[in-house]
Amino acid sequence: MNIRTACFGVLALAVFSGTAFAGALDSPKMMEPFFTDSGMKTMKSDDEMKAAWAAMSADDQAMMMKECQDAAMSKPYAPFCEKLKALGGANK
């Protein structure tokens, strides 16, 4: 296999499954309920975060917690993941 074929394959994979590379923590749709601003810099109060967590499906909760437990994935989201764990998310 030559380099051009390999590069084309990687490009095709990225184009056709681009959203598959993004995780729950990278998804604005998943994260917006936990933040007060559109830039997602300020987290909501504990009570509001707990309510947002409870409103999520069990599958979405599991996906978020799995990513929070992955050291490489959670590093940019460390304060958020710590807050979820403190609110009982780790027990889900």
mmCIF file of C-alpha atoms in Angstrom:
data_model
loop_
_atom_site.group_PDB
_atom_site.id
_atom_site.type_symbol
_atom_site.label_atom_id
_atom_site.label_comp_id
_atom_site.label_asym_id
_atom_site.label_seq_id
_atom_site.Cartn_x
_atom_site.Cartn_y
_atom_site.Cartn_z
ATOM 1 C CA MET A 1 0.000 0.000 0.000
ATOM 2 C CA ASN A 2 1.426 3.351 -0.887
ATOM 3 C CA ILE A 3 1.259 6.544 1.142
ATOM 4 C CA ARG A 4 -1.362 8.183 -1.101
ATOM 5 C CA THR A 5 -3.795 5.297 -0.632
ATOM 6 C CA ALA A 6 -3.265 5.329 3.130
ATOM 7 C CA CYS A 7 -3.820 9.088 3.354
ATOM 8 C CA PHE A 8 -6.933 8.892 1.200
ATOM 9 C CA GLY A 9 -8.324 6.148 3.435
ATOM 10 C CA VAL A 10 -7.730 8.184 6.584
ATOM 11 C CA LEU A 11 -9.301 11.266 4.983
ATOM 12 C CA ALA A 12 -12.351 9.290 3.848
ATOM 13 C CA LEU A 13 -12.778 7.805 7.306
ATOM 14 C CA ALA A 14 -12.577 11.239 8.919
ATOM 15 C CA VAL A 15 -15.093 12.750 6.503
ATOM 16 C CA PHE A 16 -17.655 9.978 6.746
ATOM 17 C CA SER A 17 -17.447 9.416 10.493
ATOM 18 C CA GLY A 18 -16.284 12.780 11.793
ATOM 19 C CA THR A 19 -18.811 12.944 14.595
ATOM 20 C CA ALA A 20 -17.734 9.538 15.842
ATOM 21 C CA PHE A 21 -14.424 11.069 16.978
ATOM 22 C CA ALA A 22 -16.162 13.555 19.246
ATOM 23 C CA GLY A 23 -17.162 12.298 22.644
ATOM 24 C CA ALA A 24 -19.929 13.296 25.004
ATOM 25 C CA LEU A 25 -17.666 15.820 26.725
ATOM 26 C CA ASP A 26 -16.993 17.467 23.361
ATOM 27 C CA SER A 27 -20.674 17.702 22.473
ATOM 28 C CA PRO A 28 -22.238 21.116 23.137
ATOM 29 C CA LYS A 29 -25.663 19.450 23.202
ATOM 30 C CA MET A 30 -24.566 17.207 26.071
ATOM 31 C CA MET A 31 -22.661 19.872 28.006
ATOM 32 C CA GLU A 32 -24.926 22.947 27.699
ATOM 33 C CA PRO A 33 -27.334 21.900 30.476
ATOM 34 C CA PHE A 34 -24.459 22.080 32.975
ATOM 35 C CA PHE A 35 -23.212 25.585 32.147
ATOM 36 C CA THR A 36 -24.615 29.091 32.522
ATOM 37 C CA ASP A 37 -22.966 30.567 29.432
ATOM 38 C CA SER A 38 -22.702 29.596 25.773
ATOM 39 C CA GLY A 39 -18.894 29.490 26.020
ATOM 40 C CA MET A 40 -19.271 26.811 28.699
ATOM 41 C CA LYS A 41 -16.906 28.500 31.127
ATOM 42 C CA THR A 42 -19.181 28.856 34.174
ATOM 43 C CA MET A 43 -20.808 25.776 35.672
ATOM 44 C CA LYS A 44 -24.289 25.973 37.142
ATOM 45 C CA SER A 45 -24.976 25.535 40.852
ATOM 46 C CA ASP A 46 -24.805 22.084 42.403
ATOM 47 C CA ASP A 47 -28.597 21.815 42.517
ATOM 48 C CA GLU A 48 -28.943 22.806 38.849
ATOM 49 C CA MET A 49 -26.181 20.407 37.821
ATOM 50 C CA LYS A 50 -27.791 17.587 39.789
ATOM 51 C CA ALA A 51 -31.135 18.294 38.071
ATOM 52 C CA ALA A 52 -29.473 18.357 34.630
ATOM 53 C CA TRP A 53 -27.721 15.064 35.429
ATOM 54 C CA ALA A 54 -30.977 13.449 36.560
ATOM 55 C CA ALA A 55 -32.710 14.600 33.357
ATOM 56 C CA MET A 56 -30.184 12.754 31.163
ATOM 57 C CA SER A 57 -30.737 9.226 29.916
ATOM 58 C CA ALA A 58 -28.834 6.419 31.625
ATOM 59 C CA ASP A 59 -26.883 5.806 28.394
ATOM 60 C CA ASP A 60 -25.769 9.450 28.208
ATOM 61 C CA GLN A 61 -24.804 9.414 31.888
ATOM 62 C CA ALA A 62 -22.751 6.254 31.391
ATOM 63 C CA MET A 63 -21.029 7.721 28.337
ATOM 64 C CA MET A 64 -20.098 10.911 30.215
ATOM 65 C CA MET A 65 -18.817 9.038 33.247
ATOM 66 C CA LYS A 66 -16.779 6.679 31.078
ATOM 67 C CA GLU A 67 -15.105 9.672 29.430
ATOM 68 C CA CYS A 68 -14.578 11.358 32.812
ATOM 69 C CA GLN A 69 -12.775 8.237 34.040
ATOM 70 C CA ASP A 70 -10.433 8.252 31.026
ATOM 71 C CA ALA A 71 -7.449 10.360 32.135
ATOM 72 C CA ALA A 72 -6.553 11.578 28.649
ATOM 73 C CA MET A 73 -10.120 12.450 27.684
ATOM 74 C CA SER A 74 -11.074 14.076 30.967
ATOM 75 C CA LYS A 75 -8.006 16.281 31.405
ATOM 76 C CA PRO A 76 -9.515 19.338 29.666
ATOM 77 C CA TYR A 77 -12.757 18.742 31.585
ATOM 78 C CA ALA A 78 -11.260 17.982 35.011
ATOM 79 C CA PRO A 79 -13.342 20.516 37.020
ATOM 80 C CA PHE A 80 -16.537 19.359 35.311
ATOM 81 C CA CYS A 81 -15.765 15.672 35.867
ATOM 82 C CA GLU A 82 -14.880 16.275 39.507
ATOM 83 C CA LYS A 83 -18.197 18.063 39.986
ATOM 84 C CA LEU A 84 -20.105 15.156 38.430
ATOM 85 C CA LYS A 85 -18.325 12.655 40.651
ATOM 86 C CA ALA A 86 -19.031 14.803 43.735
ATOM 87 C CA LEU A 87 -22.717 14.988 42.839
ATOM 88 C CA GLY A 88 -23.000 11.223 42.766
ATOM 89 C CA GLY A 89 -22.386 10.652 39.083
ATOM 90 C CA ALA A 90 -19.734 8.074 39.857
ATOM 91 C CA ASN A 91 -22.398 5.851 41.361
ATOM 92 C CA LYS A 92 -24.382 5.652 38.130
#
